[in-house]
Amino acid sequence: MNEEHPDDCGCQEYNELSRRQFLTTSAVGASAAFFPAWLPKIVMSKAYASNRDVIVSIFMRGGADGLSLCVPFADPNYYTSRSSIAIPRPDSTSTAKGVNLDGFFMFPQAMTGGAAGTGGLMPAFQAQDLLVVHATGQLNNSRSHFDAQRYMEVGKPVDPTLVTGWLGRHLASIPPLNPTAPLRALGVASGLQKTLVGAPKTLPIADPTNYSIGGSATTQAQRLAFMQSDYAAAEEPLHSAALDATNTVNLLKTVNFTGYKPANAVVYPTSSFGRALRSVAVLIKSDVGIEAAQVDIGGWDTHSGQDPIAGSMFKTMQDFSNSLAAFYADVISTGYNVTLVAVSEFGRNVRENGSQGTDHGRGTVMFAMGKGISGGRVLTKNWPGLAREQQDSGQDLKVTVDYKDILAEIVQNRLGNSNLGFVFPTWTPTMLGVTR
Amino acid sequence: MATSSPTTPESPAPSDATTNEARRSRRSFVFFGALAASALLPKAGSAQGREKRRKQPVAEPASDSTTSEFATVRQNESAAAFAEWDSTLGRVVRRASYGATAAEVAKANQLGFQGYINYQLNYTRINDDVVENAVAQRWPLISQSSDALFSADSGTLRSQLQEATIYRAAFSQRQLYHRMVEFWSDHFNQDYDKVGYLLAADQRDVIRKYALGKFPDLLKASAHSASMMVYLDQNASRNTAPNQNYAREIMELHTLGVDGGYTQNDVAELSRVLTGWTVQGRGTFVFNPAIHDWGAKTVLGVTIPASPASTGAAGINEGEKMLDVLVNHPSTARFISTKMLRWLLDPNPSETQISAIASVYKATGGDIKAMVRAILNDAWLAAAPMKLKRPFHFLASSLRSTMPTITTMSTYNNQLNNLGQPLFSWDTPDGYPDKVEYWAGNIVPRWNYANVASTFNSQTTVIVDTTAYRAGSPDAAVDLIDQNFFGGEMPAATRTALLTYVKAGTFNDTRVREAIGLAISANAFQWY
């Protein structure tokens, strides 16, 4: 929370409501316009493919250390900066050595299912369906988790008048994949992540496998009817939430989560992240009209005892990698039109601190996965280097690729939405060949 | 041993005046008409409304140069209150408590507006023995020292902390105090998964001790809390490589605010000042001169000259001096005032309000009571929008309204987990959000809980007694629901719908419980 930021005022947006919109809503209070206002200037994207991808957006909360997730082992300054937490080179004799990707970068064993390098993210990488982008992040240099996350999720830094998320605006500016779908997107969380704010027919659902109002089956319809009527005059955003919720309760009743058998005999990790991706897989395969899911994974704020070889960050990376690997084998490798992206608000200092950890930094990695992703490589825009004089503020990996360039290309080419100026206001993206 | 929900010995019975007033309000045809009419209008958020707008002719795509004109969403945190919520006392009780039951409103009625606020603020004078004795008996671990808790079962201690916190919020007579305990628990948030048993001491010796004290005392107690040192890695910081985690968050989240005028260099320098602030043994805060950075530093323009290592234990004074700088900083006055206004009054406080409360902060040396008293004035309350209850608040409200006999508090603790706000489990230092757009979508778990909670009827877990609701007519049952769940200010439309529901089936225990479930599910029960 950034208490000094008037990010909830929405005054600007309020002022910019069209006259027509204002007249429609003023009768019940102008506040009722929580949902995207279909202003005359917004045009539904026409040039979308009917087979456009579903997007699974992952936020690695806490500032993930890109230098451990995808290690530039050929940059000698990596080893001098990280005396106690460096991962040994792939050509070393250490049992903890990394798995070579391209002669410069390597994955730690946490990401490859062990030393053999045949598990974890390696199948997706080798099938060229996984792209790693390095020295990426945001140009805004905030080292506050909460500001940096907000800027990244909103898709524009600093602007207090913009409160919607980039994914919310994407969904708000493209017709639904399935016009009758009661739920277009979900955040697998107890509260809606900022990334999705502004999306129509979108709810936070912490556990899609248990989404009901319970009670007697005989009176359930009557009770739902009471709710629909009682919330009919509710203030936004509760009104829309209640409407979407009642419809979604009925929808999810028809989905068999418990009996789901993933493809390729995949077993998802039982972690909350693994279970979340499993639920998303079920929803995608159920073809109920879900177009986007936002899933979070925490544990990246490694100020102390980072230990990417066997300790806390090893476990977080392993959970991340194994869950993505399961989703890849179950959903993406089997031909579903899905693109997955994973971002983090910033990276960590190049040099480790006194507690075998790393403090808040700048550049990090992001991941994109899908049949439509030009993967099998680590994308950099000239590796900025880790020598002191090459660092941002003398302490961090520089950000050379703005994360919005990666997302914008995916939004346009995989999600079929050409309204990039709306999804990423004031940003002119550079296409880097992220998609096939 | 089953413990009944504590009664309220010092609260008078609801007066006839209150009841009559509520009834008049309820029957006001003007209000009913207004609500009914508005319900018929198309809502912007309805599927129908969206479809209609979608068919509107639209212009060509805007060029990039005009993207700044794109409006998207009117973020609404200014929900106008229900027409029935028109009483001064109802307004202050809803803000100062975890639920405006008839009993609480009657208490306010007896004491008067300012009398009620003063009564709640002078919380140590409120006899809360019934609740505190129950807490001491049922959750004995939480009052023990860190040294003793070191070997306690971690899961048991976590549950005891969570359950006692829910119990106090629901049943303590010191309602406003516990609302502020919740506020500061988020302000100085810590995750039990990281700090474990140390949290019990932080809750007791920092948060509950100073929740209505002076902010400088609260901040300093937090800075000397072993739990906080561990949570934000201050215990891992040393002169050779300072850890910036605590130094950053004490400025960003605890005092100045992210726009409070500090720089990354201030973070780095303050982290050097604080080296040596650490933890020893089983949760004892110490200053360790051996790992302190004795060089000169400058934080927020304040220079701390270099000192010899022989200064020893007095090196802590560098950090103490900086704590004084922080609590006396104008940004802190504004930041704390803004956050308290958002908590107690309005998600979007005005500049006038922020300045006024910041002035109180400055004039009183950060006296939290004085700030609360200034915030809870009738004029501001009358103009303030409703706020959405967070899950913890919602659950505590339901307990105050149903007054269950609780054998297993874990029943409710597990439910709070399902509702999405397990206590002491938010892992980042900003604390649970207090934003309507964050929580609004999570409505189905509330409805699910309402159903479950209304059916509790087991000697071995929880009993919600419905005898009183079944004693008279369906009308009387709904009247009683109005009193217990809405303090006599249930919206007319909800009352009508609820009565219709009760009458639509056989008037028996099952039907009454469903009606209670619907009351907890109702729109009006989600707001305060």
mmCIF file of C-alpha atoms in Angstrom, chain B residues 123 177-190 199-213 217-219 221-222 225 228 368 424:
data_model
loop_
_atom_site.group_PDB
_atom_site.id
_atom_site.type_symbol
_atom_site.label_atom_id
_atom_site.label_comp_id
_atom_site.label_asym_id
_atom_site.label_seq_id
_atom_site.Cartn_x
_atom_site.Cartn_y
_atom_site.Cartn_z
ATOM 1 C CA TYR B 123 -10.580 2.102 27.081
ATOM 2 C CA TYR B 177 -9.378 0.062 20.851
ATOM 3 C CA HIS B 178 -9.470 -3.241 18.988
ATOM 4 C CA ARG B 179 -10.258 -1.476 15.732
ATOM 5 C CA MET B 180 -7.008 0.429 16.276
ATOM 6 C CA VAL B 181 -5.162 -2.754 17.271
ATOM 7 C CA GLU B 182 -6.145 -4.126 13.876
ATOM 8 C CA PHE B 183 -5.020 -0.929 12.178
ATOM 9 C CA TRP B 184 -1.561 -0.969 13.746
ATOM 10 C CA SER B 185 -1.193 -4.709 13.218
ATOM 11 C CA ASP B 186 -1.348 -3.981 9.495
ATOM 12 C CA HIS B 187 0.739 -0.829 9.733
ATOM 13 C CA PHE B 188 3.503 -2.788 11.459
ATOM 14 C CA ASN B 189 2.596 -6.031 9.709
ATOM 15 C CA GLN B 190 4.638 -9.167 10.339
ATOM 16 C CA LEU B 199 5.078 -12.230 17.210
ATOM 17 C CA ALA B 200 3.248 -12.852 20.478
ATOM 18 C CA ALA B 201 5.493 -10.354 22.235
ATOM 19 C CA ASP B 202 5.213 -7.816 19.426
ATOM 20 C CA GLN B 203 1.437 -7.972 19.520
ATOM 21 C CA ARG B 204 1.370 -7.642 23.287
ATOM 22 C CA ASP B 205 4.214 -5.231 24.045
ATOM 23 C CA VAL B 206 4.029 -3.032 20.957
ATOM 24 C CA ILE B 207 0.674 -3.117 19.211
ATOM 25 C CA ARG B 208 -1.759 -3.706 22.070
ATOM 26 C CA LYS B 209 0.280 -1.601 24.466
ATOM 27 C CA TYR B 210 0.315 1.553 22.353
ATOM 28 C CA ALA B 211 -2.660 1.164 19.988
ATOM 29 C CA LEU B 212 -4.272 4.231 21.567
ATOM 30 C CA GLY B 213 -1.079 5.732 22.965
ATOM 31 C CA ASP B 217 6.135 5.492 21.625
ATOM 32 C CA LEU B 218 4.557 2.963 19.299
ATOM 33 C CA LEU B 219 7.160 3.456 16.584
ATOM 34 C CA ALA B 221 8.616 0.111 20.682
ATOM 35 C CA SER B 222 8.338 -1.438 17.243
ATOM 36 C CA SER B 225 10.887 -5.363 18.912
ATOM 37 C CA MET B 228 10.255 -6.647 13.809
ATOM 38 C CA ILE B 368 -3.428 8.685 18.724
ATOM 39 C CA PHE B 424 -0.645 -12.656 10.908
#
